Amino acid sequence: MTQRYQQLNMAEHSQHSGRASRANMLLEALRTLVLILVFYSFSITLTFYNKKYITLYPYPLSITVLHLCVKFLLAWLIRQVVEQLTGCHRLELCWAAYCRRVSPAGIASSLDIGLSNWSFEFVTVSLYTMTKSTAVVFILLFAIYLRLEEKRWSLVLVILLIAVGLFLFTYKSTQFHTGGFLLVLSASFVSGIRWTTAQVVTQRAELGLANPVDMIYHVQPWMVLVLLPLSVAFEGTEIATTANLFRASSATAAFGTVRILLVGAFLAFGLECSEYLLLSRTSSLTLSVSGIFKEVCTIVLAAGINDDVINPVNWAGMALCLSGIGLHCGLKAAASSADAS
């Protein structure tokens, strides 16, 4: 009887553990889904928002500098509130680590965002989205260079699919702009440096920058330092004399412009936080897979909302490009499973 009672107890305990495990998995899946939806919302909204208002206010570098300053102030404010509530001081890197470790990520981030925003003056949302999706190639190349990824022949196929797909997507496009295309492609190249260096920084436990707000707080000053001189050189005179801001016809018009710019800054802050949160709570694979579907959603919306013209050859190029990105994600999943085994 005692043995039978023990067996029943063990079976009941096992069933209870199984139910708890399934509940935890479901909760984690729901949490991940919510993070992905938040990431989608900020990313797609900011893409269309920037396209609309940078066309109306053609000062992309100055707008980016304003966004960076607002993001830094928001991160500082959140850190101060947390310090007051918890009584614990937030992380402050020493100057040596700040300059040596954080500056590459900050400089690359500023050029990535600045060039991306600049391109909206010339290209459609569809062309921007597809060209910017090639950032995965440059991320891959820099990851191999920094020994974050191993060299594999399968990666050559990935790069080939994305390169050919991009060529077909831009081939005989009625809305193609060479200068804008090169700006987005340059942003994709710099994006490779940005995310690989950011990965190195956030994964170093001794730096303690895994928290997205702390990362934003430390990175923004470097970004402003790089973009502010470029903004003054290329757009300083126009900004000072534009009727949209400093020479506005009324205070109402000037405040309307400031309001539009501040909304973009808040969206940019939300996007950056959601990217780091999704990355820290899941993995780079989840971010990549969710990014593929986001690109498709953005292009479909661009065709419907902005009347972007996409011919059959362009659609075939998009399919090839996304196949290459999907293959890369599949290879990453297989490698992760092999490592786990």
PDB file of N, CA and C in Angstrom, residues 126-219:
ATOM      1  N   SER A 126       8.878  51.394 -50.037  1.00  0.00           N
ATOM      2  CA  SER A 126       9.154  50.037 -50.508  1.00  0.00           C
ATOM      3  C   SER A 126      10.638  49.846 -50.811  1.00  0.00           C
ATOM      4  N   LEU A 127      11.208  50.786 -51.584  1.00  0.00           N
ATOM      5  CA  LEU A 127      12.624  50.680 -51.926  1.00  0.00           C
ATOM      6  C   LEU A 127      13.487  50.788 -50.678  1.00  0.00           C
ATOM      7  N   TYR A 128      13.130  51.701 -49.787  1.00  0.00           N
ATOM      8  CA  TYR A 128      13.876  51.836 -48.531  1.00  0.00           C
ATOM      9  C   TYR A 128      13.847  50.535 -47.732  1.00  0.00           C
ATOM     10  N   THR A 129      12.659  49.946 -47.596  1.00  0.00           N
ATOM     11  CA  THR A 129      12.504  48.752 -46.767  1.00  0.00           C
ATOM     12  C   THR A 129      13.309  47.582 -47.310  1.00  0.00           C
ATOM     13  N   MET A 130      13.223  47.352 -48.630  1.00  0.00           N
ATOM     14  CA  MET A 130      13.939  46.224 -49.208  1.00  0.00           C
ATOM     15  C   MET A 130      15.443  46.430 -49.169  1.00  0.00           C
ATOM     16  N   THR A 131      15.890  47.634 -49.465  1.00  0.00           N
ATOM     17  CA  THR A 131      17.333  47.897 -49.455  1.00  0.00           C
ATOM     18  C   THR A 131      17.888  47.798 -48.045  1.00  0.00           C
ATOM     19  N   LYS A 132      17.128  48.323 -47.078  1.00  0.00           N
ATOM     20  CA  LYS A 132      17.605  48.291 -45.690  1.00  0.00           C
ATOM     21  C   LYS A 132      17.630  46.862 -45.137  1.00  0.00           C
ATOM     22  N   SER A 133      16.803  45.963 -45.722  1.00  0.00           N
ATOM     23  CA  SER A 133      16.798  44.574 -45.248  1.00  0.00           C
ATOM     24  C   SER A 133      18.120  43.863 -45.543  1.00  0.00           C
ATOM     25  N   THR A 134      18.926  44.434 -46.466  1.00  0.00           N
ATOM     26  CA  THR A 134      20.231  43.833 -46.765  1.00  0.00           C
ATOM     27  C   THR A 134      21.223  44.049 -45.618  1.00  0.00           C
ATOM     28  N   ALA A 135      20.821  44.785 -44.618  1.00  0.00           N
ATOM     29  CA  ALA A 135      21.702  44.991 -43.460  1.00  0.00           C
ATOM     30  C   ALA A 135      22.125  43.662 -42.851  1.00  0.00           C
ATOM     31  N   VAL A 136      21.274  42.618 -42.995  1.00  0.00           N
ATOM     32  CA  VAL A 136      21.609  41.311 -42.431  1.00  0.00           C
ATOM     33  C   VAL A 136      22.886  40.766 -43.052  1.00  0.00           C
ATOM     34  N   VAL A 137      23.152  41.081 -44.338  1.00  0.00           N
ATOM     35  CA  VAL A 137      24.385  40.641 -44.994  1.00  0.00           C
ATOM     36  C   VAL A 137      25.593  41.289 -44.333  1.00  0.00           C
ATOM     37  N   PHE A 138      25.515  42.600 -44.136  1.00  0.00           N
ATOM     38  CA  PHE A 138      26.650  43.321 -43.541  1.00  0.00           C
ATOM     39  C   PHE A 138      26.832  42.947 -42.066  1.00  0.00           C
ATOM     40  N   ILE A 139      25.713  42.726 -41.375  1.00  0.00           N
ATOM     41  CA  ILE A 139      25.812  42.251 -39.987  1.00  0.00           C
ATOM     42  C   ILE A 139      26.543  40.917 -39.949  1.00  0.00           C
ATOM     43  N   LEU A 140      26.210  40.050 -40.908  1.00  0.00           N
ATOM     44  CA  LEU A 140      26.826  38.735 -41.001  1.00  0.00           C
ATOM     45  C   LEU A 140      28.323  38.855 -41.269  1.00  0.00           C
ATOM     46  N   LEU A 141      28.695  39.716 -42.223  1.00  0.00           N
ATOM     47  CA  LEU A 141      30.116  39.875 -42.574  1.00  0.00           C
ATOM     48  C   LEU A 141      30.922  40.430 -41.402  1.00  0.00           C
ATOM     49  N   PHE A 142      30.376  41.434 -40.728  1.00  0.00           N
ATOM     50  CA  PHE A 142      31.098  42.004 -39.586  1.00  0.00           C
ATOM     51  C   PHE A 142      31.119  41.036 -38.402  1.00  0.00           C
ATOM     52  N   ALA A 143      30.057  40.219 -38.264  1.00  0.00           N
ATOM     53  CA  ALA A 143      30.036  39.214 -37.202  1.00  0.00           C
ATOM     54  C   ALA A 143      31.119  38.168 -37.433  1.00  0.00           C
ATOM     55  N   ILE A 144      31.337  37.795 -38.706  1.00  0.00           N
ATOM     56  CA  ILE A 144      32.423  36.861 -39.035  1.00  0.00           C
ATOM     57  C   ILE A 144      33.773  37.503 -38.749  1.00  0.00           C
ATOM     58  N   TYR A 145      33.904  38.782 -39.126  1.00  0.00           N
ATOM     59  CA  TYR A 145      35.164  39.503 -38.898  1.00  0.00           C
ATOM     60  C   TYR A 145      35.489  39.600 -37.406  1.00  0.00           C
ATOM     61  N   LEU A 146      34.459  39.852 -36.586  1.00  0.00           N
ATOM     62  CA  LEU A 146      34.656  39.972 -35.137  1.00  0.00           C
ATOM     63  C   LEU A 146      34.579  38.614 -34.422  1.00  0.00           C
ATOM     64  N   ARG A 147      34.461  37.539 -35.224  1.00  0.00           N
ATOM     65  CA  ARG A 147      34.412  36.164 -34.710  1.00  0.00           C
ATOM     66  C   ARG A 147      33.194  35.899 -33.825  1.00  0.00           C
ATOM     67  N   LEU A 148      32.103  36.601 -34.153  1.00  0.00           N
ATOM     68  CA  LEU A 148      30.834  36.304 -33.491  1.00  0.00           C
ATOM     69  C   LEU A 148      30.090  35.213 -34.256  1.00  0.00           C
ATOM     70  N   GLU A 149      30.471  35.005 -35.532  1.00  0.00           N
ATOM     71  CA  GLU A 149      29.893  33.948 -36.365  1.00  0.00           C
ATOM     72  C   GLU A 149      31.026  33.140 -36.988  1.00  0.00           C
ATOM     73  N   GLU A 150      30.755  31.859 -37.270  1.00  0.00           N
ATOM     74  CA  GLU A 150      31.733  31.013 -37.939  1.00  0.00           C
ATOM     75  C   GLU A 150      31.566  31.111 -39.450  1.00  0.00           C
ATOM     76  N   LYS A 151      32.687  30.930 -40.187  1.00  0.00           N
ATOM     77  CA  LYS A 151      32.622  30.936 -41.647  1.00  0.00           C
ATOM     78  C   LYS A 151      31.993  29.630 -42.127  1.00  0.00           C
ATOM     79  N   ARG A 152      30.977  29.736 -43.009  1.00  0.00           N
ATOM     80  CA  ARG A 152      30.327  28.557 -43.586  1.00  0.00           C
ATOM     81  C   ARG A 152      29.980  28.852 -45.043  1.00  0.00           C
ATOM     82  N   TRP A 153      30.066  27.807 -45.891  1.00  0.00           N
ATOM     83  CA  TRP A 153      29.747  27.980 -47.303  1.00  0.00           C
ATOM     84  C   TRP A 153      28.282  28.344 -47.508  1.00  0.00           C
ATOM     85  N   SER A 154      27.433  27.907 -46.589  1.00  0.00           N
ATOM     86  CA  SER A 154      26.007  28.215 -46.716  1.00  0.00           C
ATOM     87  C   SER A 154      25.756  29.722 -46.661  1.00  0.00           C
ATOM     88  N   LEU A 155      26.664  30.447 -45.995  1.00  0.00           N
ATOM     89  CA  LEU A 155      26.512  31.895 -45.905  1.00  0.00           C
ATOM     90  C   LEU A 155      26.683  32.566 -47.269  1.00  0.00           C
ATOM     91  N   VAL A 156      27.501  31.934 -48.142  1.00  0.00           N
ATOM     92  CA  VAL A 156      27.679  32.470 -49.495  1.00  0.00           C
ATOM     93  C   VAL A 156      26.344  32.448 -50.243  1.00  0.00           C
ATOM     94  N   LEU A 157      25.583  31.333 -50.076  1.00  0.00           N
ATOM     95  CA  LEU A 157      24.269  31.227 -50.710  1.00  0.00           C
ATOM     96  C   LEU A 157      23.313  32.290 -50.174  1.00  0.00           C
ATOM     97  N   VAL A 158      23.382  32.532 -48.858  1.00  0.00           N
ATOM     98  CA  VAL A 158      22.538  33.559 -48.244  1.00  0.00           C
ATOM     99  C   VAL A 158      22.822  34.924 -48.863  1.00  0.00           C
ATOM    100  N   ILE A 159      24.090  35.272 -48.944  1.00  0.00           N
ATOM    101  CA  ILE A 159      24.483  36.579 -49.487  1.00  0.00           C
ATOM    102  C   ILE A 159      24.099  36.693 -50.961  1.00  0.00           C
ATOM    103  N   LEU A 160      24.260  35.578 -51.714  1.00  0.00           N
ATOM    104  CA  LEU A 160      23.907  35.576 -53.136  1.00  0.00           C
ATOM    105  C   LEU A 160      22.421  35.797 -53.354  1.00  0.00           C
ATOM    106  N   LEU A 161      21.583  35.107 -52.570  1.00  0.00           N
ATOM    107  CA  LEU A 161      20.134  35.255 -52.693  1.00  0.00           C
ATOM    108  C   LEU A 161      19.707  36.696 -52.424  1.00  0.00           C
ATOM    109  N   ILE A 162      20.261  37.286 -51.359  1.00  0.00           N
ATOM    110  CA  ILE A 162      19.884  38.652 -50.996  1.00  0.00           C
ATOM    111  C   ILE A 162      20.373  39.649 -52.045  1.00  0.00           C
ATOM    112  N   ALA A 163      21.611  39.455 -52.548  1.00  0.00           N
ATOM    113  CA  ALA A 163      22.167  40.380 -53.546  1.00  0.00           C
ATOM    114  C   ALA A 163      21.371  40.334 -54.854  1.00  0.00           C
ATOM    115  N   VAL A 164      21.081  39.110 -55.347  1.00  0.00           N
ATOM    116  CA  VAL A 164      20.312  38.977 -56.587  1.00  0.00           C
ATOM    117  C   VAL A 164      18.889  39.507 -56.389  1.00  0.00           C
ATOM    118  N   GLY A 165      18.306  39.207 -55.238  1.00  0.00           N
ATOM    119  CA  GLY A 165      16.957  39.694 -54.943  1.00  0.00           C
ATOM    120  C   GLY A 165      16.896  41.209 -54.938  1.00  0.00           C
ATOM    121  N   LEU A 166      17.905  41.845 -54.348  1.00  0.00           N
ATOM    122  CA  LEU A 166      17.938  43.304 -54.311  1.00  0.00           C
ATOM    123  C   LEU A 166      18.079  43.885 -55.714  1.00  0.00           C
ATOM    124  N   PHE A 167      18.906  43.224 -56.548  1.00  0.00           N
ATOM    125  CA  PHE A 167      19.086  43.686 -57.934  1.00  0.00           C
ATOM    126  C   PHE A 167      17.752  43.635 -58.690  1.00  0.00           C
ATOM    127  N   LEU A 168      17.026  42.518 -58.539  1.00  0.00           N
ATOM    128  CA  LEU A 168      15.748  42.376 -59.233  1.00  0.00           C
ATOM    129  C   LEU A 168      14.701  43.346 -58.689  1.00  0.00           C
ATOM    130  N   PHE A 169      14.748  43.613 -57.380  1.00  0.00           N
ATOM    131  CA  PHE A 169      13.763  44.517 -56.802  1.00  0.00           C
ATOM    132  C   PHE A 169      13.927  45.942 -57.316  1.00  0.00           C
ATOM    133  N   THR A 170      15.171  46.331 -57.611  1.00  0.00           N
ATOM    134  CA  THR A 170      15.427  47.694 -58.097  1.00  0.00           C
ATOM    135  C   THR A 170      15.477  47.758 -59.622  1.00  0.00           C
ATOM    136  N   TYR A 171      15.424  46.594 -60.310  1.00  0.00           N
ATOM    137  CA  TYR A 171      15.557  46.561 -61.764  1.00  0.00           C
ATOM    138  C   TYR A 171      14.338  47.200 -62.444  1.00  0.00           C
ATOM    139  N   LYS A 172      14.584  48.203 -63.286  1.00  0.00           N
ATOM    140  CA  LYS A 172      13.539  48.899 -64.040  1.00  0.00           C
ATOM    141  C   LYS A 172      12.408  49.408 -63.141  1.00  0.00           C
ATOM    142  N   SER A 173      12.749  49.778 -61.920  1.00  0.00           N
ATOM    143  CA  SER A 173      11.738  50.345 -61.027  1.00  0.00           C
ATOM    144  C   SER A 173      11.410  51.762 -61.473  1.00  0.00           C
ATOM    145  N   THR A 174      10.137  52.071 -61.593  1.00  0.00           N
ATOM    146  CA  THR A 174       9.732  53.403 -62.079  1.00  0.00           C
ATOM    147  C   THR A 174       9.990  54.482 -61.034  1.00  0.00           C
ATOM    148  N   GLN A 175      10.196  54.081 -59.768  1.00  0.00           N
ATOM    149  CA  GLN A 175      10.403  55.063 -58.705  1.00  0.00           C
ATOM    150  C   GLN A 175      11.803  54.940 -58.098  1.00  0.00           C
ATOM    151  N   PHE A 176      12.752  54.470 -58.911  1.00  0.00           N
ATOM    152  CA  PHE A 176      14.123  54.278 -58.432  1.00  0.00           C
ATOM    153  C   PHE A 176      14.895  55.596 -58.470  1.00  0.00           C
ATOM    154  N   HIS A 177      15.650  55.862 -57.403  1.00  0.00           N
ATOM    155  CA  HIS A 177      16.489  57.062 -57.320  1.00  0.00           C
ATOM    156  C   HIS A 177      17.877  56.614 -56.878  1.00  0.00           C
ATOM    157  N   THR A 178      18.873  56.816 -57.756  1.00  0.00           N
ATOM    158  CA  THR A 178      20.217  56.287 -57.507  1.00  0.00           C
ATOM    159  C   THR A 178      20.816  56.841 -56.220  1.00  0.00           C
ATOM    160  N   GLY A 179      20.727  58.160 -56.028  1.00  0.00           N
ATOM    161  CA  GLY A 179      21.298  58.772 -54.829  1.00  0.00           C
ATOM    162  C   GLY A 179      20.653  58.252 -53.561  1.00  0.00           C
ATOM    163  N   GLY A 180      19.323  58.181 -53.571  1.00  0.00           N
ATOM    164  CA  GLY A 180      18.616  57.660 -52.399  1.00  0.00           C
ATOM    165  C   GLY A 180      18.948  56.209 -52.127  1.00  0.00           C
ATOM    166  N   PHE A 181      19.042  55.406 -53.206  1.00  0.00           N
ATOM    167  CA  PHE A 181      19.400  53.989 -53.065  1.00  0.00           C
ATOM    168  C   PHE A 181      20.773  53.833 -52.419  1.00  0.00           C
ATOM    169  N   LEU A 182      21.748  54.635 -52.863  1.00  0.00           N
ATOM    170  CA  LEU A 182      23.103  54.555 -52.303  1.00  0.00           C
ATOM    171  C   LEU A 182      23.124  55.001 -50.834  1.00  0.00           C
ATOM    172  N   LEU A 183      22.267  55.971 -50.489  1.00  0.00           N
ATOM    173  CA  LEU A 183      22.172  56.395 -49.091  1.00  0.00           C
ATOM    174  C   LEU A 183      21.674  55.250 -48.208  1.00  0.00           C
ATOM    175  N   VAL A 184      20.613  54.543 -48.672  1.00  0.00           N
ATOM    176  CA  VAL A 184      20.070  53.432 -47.879  1.00  0.00           C
ATOM    177  C   VAL A 184      21.079  52.292 -47.803  1.00  0.00           C
ATOM    178  N   LEU A 185      21.768  52.015 -48.934  1.00  0.00           N
ATOM    179  CA  LEU A 185      22.750  50.931 -48.939  1.00  0.00           C
ATOM    180  C   LEU A 185      23.908  51.251 -47.996  1.00  0.00           C
ATOM    181  N   SER A 186      24.316  52.530 -47.960  1.00  0.00           N
ATOM    182  CA  SER A 186      25.365  52.950 -47.016  1.00  0.00           C
ATOM    183  C   SER A 186      24.885  52.781 -45.579  1.00  0.00           C
ATOM    184  N   ALA A 187      23.604  53.120 -45.337  1.00  0.00           N
ATOM    185  CA  ALA A 187      23.030  52.934 -44.000  1.00  0.00           C
ATOM    186  C   ALA A 187      23.024  51.457 -43.615  1.00  0.00           C
ATOM    187  N   SER A 188      22.747  50.568 -44.572  1.00  0.00           N
ATOM    188  CA  SER A 188      22.759  49.132 -44.306  1.00  0.00           C
ATOM    189  C   SER A 188      24.162  48.667 -43.948  1.00  0.00           C
ATOM    190  N   PHE A 189      25.161  49.194 -44.678  1.00  0.00           N
ATOM    191  CA  PHE A 189      26.561  48.841 -44.386  1.00  0.00           C
ATOM    192  C   PHE A 189      26.942  49.258 -42.965  1.00  0.00           C
ATOM    193  N   VAL A 190      26.616  50.510 -42.624  1.00  0.00           N
ATOM    194  CA  VAL A 190      26.946  51.010 -41.286  1.00  0.00           C
ATOM    195  C   VAL A 190      26.140  50.263 -40.227  1.00  0.00           C
ATOM    196  N   SER A 191      24.926  49.831 -40.593  1.00  0.00           N
ATOM    197  CA  SER A 191      24.090  49.070 -39.664  1.00  0.00           C
ATOM    198  C   SER A 191      24.768  47.773 -39.244  1.00  0.00           C
ATOM    199  N   GLY A 192      25.535  47.180 -40.179  1.00  0.00           N
ATOM    200  CA  GLY A 192      26.292  45.985 -39.828  1.00  0.00           C
ATOM    201  C   GLY A 192      27.283  46.246 -38.706  1.00  0.00           C
ATOM    202  N   ILE A 193      27.977  47.386 -38.799  1.00  0.00           N
ATOM    203  CA  ILE A 193      28.915  47.765 -37.727  1.00  0.00           C
ATOM    204  C   ILE A 193      28.144  48.085 -36.451  1.00  0.00           C
ATOM    205  N   ARG A 194      27.019  48.780 -36.614  1.00  0.00           N
ATOM    206  CA  ARG A 194      26.232  49.216 -35.450  1.00  0.00           C
ATOM    207  C   ARG A 194      25.793  48.037 -34.581  1.00  0.00           C
ATOM    208  N   TRP A 195      25.149  47.043 -35.204  1.00  0.00           N
ATOM    209  CA  TRP A 195      24.548  45.974 -34.403  1.00  0.00           C
ATOM    210  C   TRP A 195      25.567  44.964 -33.898  1.00  0.00           C
ATOM    211  N   THR A 196      26.663  44.757 -34.648  1.00  0.00           N
ATOM    212  CA  THR A 196      27.689  43.835 -34.135  1.00  0.00           C
ATOM    213  C   THR A 196      28.442  44.457 -32.954  1.00  0.00           C
ATOM    214  N   THR A 197      28.768  45.755 -33.068  1.00  0.00           N
ATOM    215  CA  THR A 197      29.449  46.405 -31.941  1.00  0.00           C
ATOM    216  C   THR A 197      28.511  46.546 -30.742  1.00  0.00           C
ATOM    217  N   ALA A 198      27.208  46.819 -31.022  1.00  0.00           N
ATOM    218  CA  ALA A 198      26.237  46.904 -29.925  1.00  0.00           C
ATOM    219  C   ALA A 198      26.075  45.557 -29.229  1.00  0.00           C
ATOM    220  N   GLN A 199      26.135  44.469 -30.015  1.00  0.00           N
ATOM    221  CA  GLN A 199      26.044  43.132 -29.422  1.00  0.00           C
ATOM    222  C   GLN A 199      27.212  42.879 -28.483  1.00  0.00           C
ATOM    223  N   VAL A 200      28.413  43.267 -28.928  1.00  0.00           N
ATOM    224  CA  VAL A 200      29.605  43.091 -28.086  1.00  0.00           C
ATOM    225  C   VAL A 200      29.461  43.874 -26.787  1.00  0.00           C
ATOM    226  N   VAL A 201      28.963  45.121 -26.888  1.00  0.00           N
ATOM    227  CA  VAL A 201      28.822  45.978 -25.710  1.00  0.00           C
ATOM    228  C   VAL A 201      27.782  45.426 -24.736  1.00  0.00           C
ATOM    229  N   THR A 202      26.596  45.074 -25.257  1.00  0.00           N
ATOM    230  CA  THR A 202      25.508  44.638 -24.371  1.00  0.00           C
ATOM    231  C   THR A 202      25.764  43.269 -23.754  1.00  0.00           C
ATOM    232  N   GLN A 203      26.598  42.450 -24.398  1.00  0.00           N
ATOM    233  CA  GLN A 203      26.843  41.105 -23.874  1.00  0.00           C
ATOM    234  C   GLN A 203      28.047  41.034 -22.946  1.00  0.00           C
ATOM    235  N   ARG A 204      28.753  42.141 -22.783  1.00  0.00           N
ATOM    236  CA  ARG A 204      29.874  42.163 -21.832  1.00  0.00           C
ATOM    237  C   ARG A 204      29.324  42.469 -20.442  1.00  0.00           C
ATOM    238  N   ALA A 205      29.343  41.464 -19.584  1.00  0.00           N
ATOM    239  CA  ALA A 205      28.749  41.610 -18.250  1.00  0.00           C
ATOM    240  C   ALA A 205      29.441  42.702 -17.440  1.00  0.00           C
ATOM    241  N   GLU A 206      30.756  42.874 -17.667  1.00  0.00           N
ATOM    242  CA  GLU A 206      31.489  43.864 -16.864  1.00  0.00           C
ATOM    243  C   GLU A 206      31.082  45.300 -17.193  1.00  0.00           C
ATOM    244  N   LEU A 207      30.512  45.527 -18.390  1.00  0.00           N
ATOM    245  CA  LEU A 207      30.049  46.862 -18.745  1.00  0.00           C
ATOM    246  C   LEU A 207      28.673  47.159 -18.158  1.00  0.00           C
ATOM    247  N   GLY A 208      27.819  46.143 -18.071  1.00  0.00           N
ATOM    248  CA  GLY A 208      26.501  46.306 -17.448  1.00  0.00           C
ATOM    249  C   GLY A 208      25.517  47.143 -18.247  1.00  0.00           C
ATOM    250  N   LEU A 209      25.586  47.061 -19.583  1.00  0.00           N
ATOM    251  CA  LEU A 209      24.702  47.863 -20.426  1.00  0.00           C
ATOM    252  C   LEU A 209      23.609  47.020 -21.088  1.00  0.00           C
ATOM    253  N   ALA A 210      23.182  45.958 -20.438  1.00  0.00           N
ATOM    254  CA  ALA A 210      22.112  45.124 -20.993  1.00  0.00           C
ATOM    255  C   ALA A 210      20.754  45.826 -20.929  1.00  0.00           C
ATOM    256  N   ASN A 211      20.595  46.742 -19.971  1.00  0.00           N
ATOM    257  CA  ASN A 211      19.333  47.481 -19.860  1.00  0.00           C
ATOM    258  C   ASN A 211      19.225  48.486 -21.011  1.00  0.00           C
ATOM    259  N   PRO A 212      18.093  48.469 -21.763  1.00  0.00           N
ATOM    260  CA  PRO A 212      17.972  49.353 -22.932  1.00  0.00           C
ATOM    261  C   PRO A 212      18.058  50.837 -22.602  1.00  0.00           C
ATOM    262  N   VAL A 213      17.520  51.250 -21.462  1.00  0.00           N
ATOM    263  CA  VAL A 213      17.555  52.674 -21.097  1.00  0.00           C
ATOM    264  C   VAL A 213      18.989  53.106 -20.815  1.00  0.00           C
ATOM    265  N   ASP A 214      19.752  52.262 -20.112  1.00  0.00           N
ATOM    266  CA  ASP A 214      21.161  52.585 -19.854  1.00  0.00           C
ATOM    267  C   ASP A 214      21.964  52.634 -21.145  1.00  0.00           C
ATOM    268  N   MET A 215      21.659  51.719 -22.062  1.00  0.00           N
ATOM    269  CA  MET A 215      22.360  51.700 -23.351  1.00  0.00           C
ATOM    270  C   MET A 215      22.063  52.966 -24.139  1.00  0.00           C
ATOM    271  N   ILE A 216      20.789  53.351 -24.199  1.00  0.00           N
ATOM    272  CA  ILE A 216      20.403  54.576 -24.913  1.00  0.00           C
ATOM    273  C   ILE A 216      21.083  55.793 -24.290  1.00  0.00           C
ATOM    274  N   TYR A 217      21.098  55.845 -22.959  1.00  0.00           N
ATOM    275  CA  TYR A 217      21.698  56.970 -22.231  1.00  0.00           C
ATOM    276  C   TYR A 217      23.180  57.124 -22.576  1.00  0.00           C
ATOM    277  N   HIS A 218      23.906  56.018 -22.704  1.00  0.00           N
ATOM    278  CA  HIS A 218      25.344  56.088 -22.964  1.00  0.00           C
ATOM    279  C   HIS A 218      25.682  56.270 -24.442  1.00  0.00           C
ATOM    280  N   VAL A 219      24.803  55.830 -25.342  1.00  0.00           N
ATOM    281  CA  VAL A 219      25.116  55.866 -26.772  1.00  0.00           C
ATOM    282  C   VAL A 219      24.773  57.213 -27.410  1.00  0.00           C
TER     283      VAL A 219
END
